[in-house]
PDB file of C-alpha atoms in Angstrom:
ATOM      1  CA  UNK A   1      -7.910 -14.085 -13.819  1.00  0.00           C
ATOM      2  CA  UNK A   2     -11.663 -13.825 -13.780  1.00  0.00           C
ATOM      3  CA  UNK A   3     -13.903 -11.241 -12.169  1.00  0.00           C
ATOM      4  CA  UNK A   4     -17.072 -12.319 -10.390  1.00  0.00           C
ATOM      5  CA  UNK A   5     -20.136 -10.895 -12.092  1.00  0.00           C
ATOM      6  CA  UNK A   6     -21.195  -9.245  -8.806  1.00  0.00           C
ATOM      7  CA  UNK A   7     -17.945  -7.237  -8.831  1.00  0.00           C
ATOM      8  CA  UNK A   8     -18.079  -6.195 -12.470  1.00  0.00           C
ATOM      9  CA  UNK A   9     -19.945  -2.857 -11.955  1.00  0.00           C
ATOM     10  CA  UNK A  10     -17.447  -1.782  -9.275  1.00  0.00           C
ATOM     11  CA  UNK A  11     -14.468  -2.685 -11.436  1.00  0.00           C
ATOM     12  CA  UNK A  12     -15.876  -0.828 -14.443  1.00  0.00           C
ATOM     13  CA  UNK A  13     -16.531   2.258 -12.278  1.00  0.00           C
ATOM     14  CA  UNK A  14     -12.970   2.116 -10.909  1.00  0.00           C
ATOM     15  CA  UNK A  15     -11.506   1.811 -14.400  1.00  0.00           C
ATOM     16  CA  UNK A  16     -13.706   4.668 -15.653  1.00  0.00           C
ATOM     17  CA  UNK A  17     -11.982   6.896 -13.081  1.00  0.00           C
ATOM     18  CA  UNK A  18      -8.480   6.102 -14.320  1.00  0.00           C
ATOM     19  CA  UNK A  19      -7.886   9.773 -15.154  1.00  0.00           C
ATOM     20  CA  UNK A  20      -8.885  10.958 -11.686  1.00  0.00           C
ATOM     21  CA  UNK A  21      -5.742  10.068  -9.730  1.00  0.00           C
ATOM     22  CA  UNK A  22      -4.039  12.803  -7.716  1.00  0.00           C
ATOM     23  CA  UNK A  23      -0.299  12.558  -8.173  1.00  0.00           C
ATOM     24  CA  UNK A  24       2.505  14.682  -6.736  1.00  0.00           C
ATOM     25  CA  UNK A  25       5.865  14.836  -8.456  1.00  0.00           C
ATOM     26  CA  UNK A  26       9.189  15.762  -6.912  1.00  0.00           C
ATOM     27  CA  UNK A  27      12.900  15.334  -7.538  1.00  0.00           C
ATOM     28  CA  UNK A  28      12.733  11.816  -6.104  1.00  0.00           C
ATOM     29  CA  UNK A  29       9.762  10.654  -8.146  1.00  0.00           C
ATOM     30  CA  UNK A  30       6.014  10.494  -8.049  1.00  0.00           C
ATOM     31  CA  UNK A  31       3.676   9.833  -5.153  1.00  0.00           C
ATOM     32  CA  UNK A  32       0.101   8.825  -5.770  1.00  0.00           C
ATOM     33  CA  UNK A  33      -2.186  10.530  -3.255  1.00  0.00           C
ATOM     34  CA  UNK A  34      -5.497   8.896  -4.158  1.00  0.00           C
ATOM     35  CA  UNK A  35      -8.526   9.365  -6.320  1.00  0.00           C
ATOM     36  CA  UNK A  36     -10.149  12.760  -6.753  1.00  0.00           C
ATOM     37  CA  UNK A  37     -13.562  11.679  -5.511  1.00  0.00           C
ATOM     38  CA  UNK A  38     -15.320  14.790  -6.825  1.00  0.00           C
ATOM     39  CA  UNK A  39     -13.902  13.984 -10.248  1.00  0.00           C
ATOM     40  CA  UNK A  40     -14.994  10.364  -9.912  1.00  0.00           C
ATOM     41  CA  UNK A  41     -18.507  11.433  -8.984  1.00  0.00           C
ATOM     42  CA  UNK A  42     -18.665  13.655 -12.074  1.00  0.00           C
ATOM     43  CA  UNK A  43     -17.173  10.925 -14.255  1.00  0.00           C
ATOM     44  CA  UNK A  44     -19.766   8.408 -13.058  1.00  0.00           C
ATOM     45  CA  UNK A  45     -22.741  10.783 -13.132  1.00  0.00           C
ATOM     46  CA  UNK A  46     -24.328   9.064 -16.137  1.00  0.00           C
ATOM     47  CA  UNK A  47     -23.763   5.532 -14.902  1.00  0.00           C
ATOM     48  CA  UNK A  48     -25.757   3.577 -12.390  1.00  0.00           C
ATOM     49  CA  UNK A  49     -23.816   3.801  -9.137  1.00  0.00           C
ATOM     50  CA  UNK A  50     -24.428   3.192  -5.482  1.00  0.00           C
ATOM     51  CA  UNK A  51     -22.762   3.591  -2.124  1.00  0.00           C
ATOM     52  CA  UNK A  52     -21.621  -0.028  -2.435  1.00  0.00           C
ATOM     53  CA  UNK A  53     -19.802   0.722  -5.701  1.00  0.00           C
ATOM     54  CA  UNK A  54     -18.032   3.710  -4.135  1.00  0.00           C
ATOM     55  CA  UNK A  55     -17.124   1.559  -1.105  1.00  0.00           C
ATOM     56  CA  UNK A  56     -15.663  -1.078  -3.431  1.00  0.00           C
ATOM     57  CA  UNK A  57     -13.751   1.630  -5.287  1.00  0.00           C
ATOM     58  CA  UNK A  58     -12.249   2.843  -2.012  1.00  0.00           C
ATOM     59  CA  UNK A  59     -10.980  -0.676  -1.300  1.00  0.00           C
ATOM     60  CA  UNK A  60      -9.454  -0.870  -4.789  1.00  0.00           C
ATOM     61  CA  UNK A  61      -7.934   2.593  -4.298  1.00  0.00           C
ATOM     62  CA  UNK A  62      -6.220   1.482  -1.074  1.00  0.00           C
ATOM     63  CA  UNK A  63      -4.815  -1.618  -2.771  1.00  0.00           C
ATOM     64  CA  UNK A  64      -3.650   0.389  -5.790  1.00  0.00           C
ATOM     65  CA  UNK A  65      -1.971   3.036  -3.628  1.00  0.00           C
ATOM     66  CA  UNK A  66       0.089   0.384  -1.855  1.00  0.00           C
ATOM     67  CA  UNK A  67       1.329  -0.897  -5.212  1.00  0.00           C
ATOM     68  CA  UNK A  68       1.750   2.482  -6.935  1.00  0.00           C
ATOM     69  CA  UNK A  69       3.748   3.905  -4.040  1.00  0.00           C
ATOM     70  CA  UNK A  70       6.046   0.896  -3.886  1.00  0.00           C
ATOM     71  CA  UNK A  71       4.805  -0.625  -0.645  1.00  0.00           C
ATOM     72  CA  UNK A  72       3.659  -3.946  -2.124  1.00  0.00           C
ATOM     73  CA  UNK A  73       5.102  -6.006  -4.958  1.00  0.00           C
TER      74      UNK A  73
END
């Protein structure tokens, strides 16, 4: 799989926020809630970012949530 060069900054920002997921655990397992956007903003404070990168990250978050929560294989 290759990543278009135009998408590279958004992907790197998303991956930099890999520790910023909100997760709830229960007796039946885990449920991923989404990214902690305040944490992501702090994590990306020293990187060039834009509204477009955050918009791309939100799209990736939605896709990841569907997979993480078992809705898509």
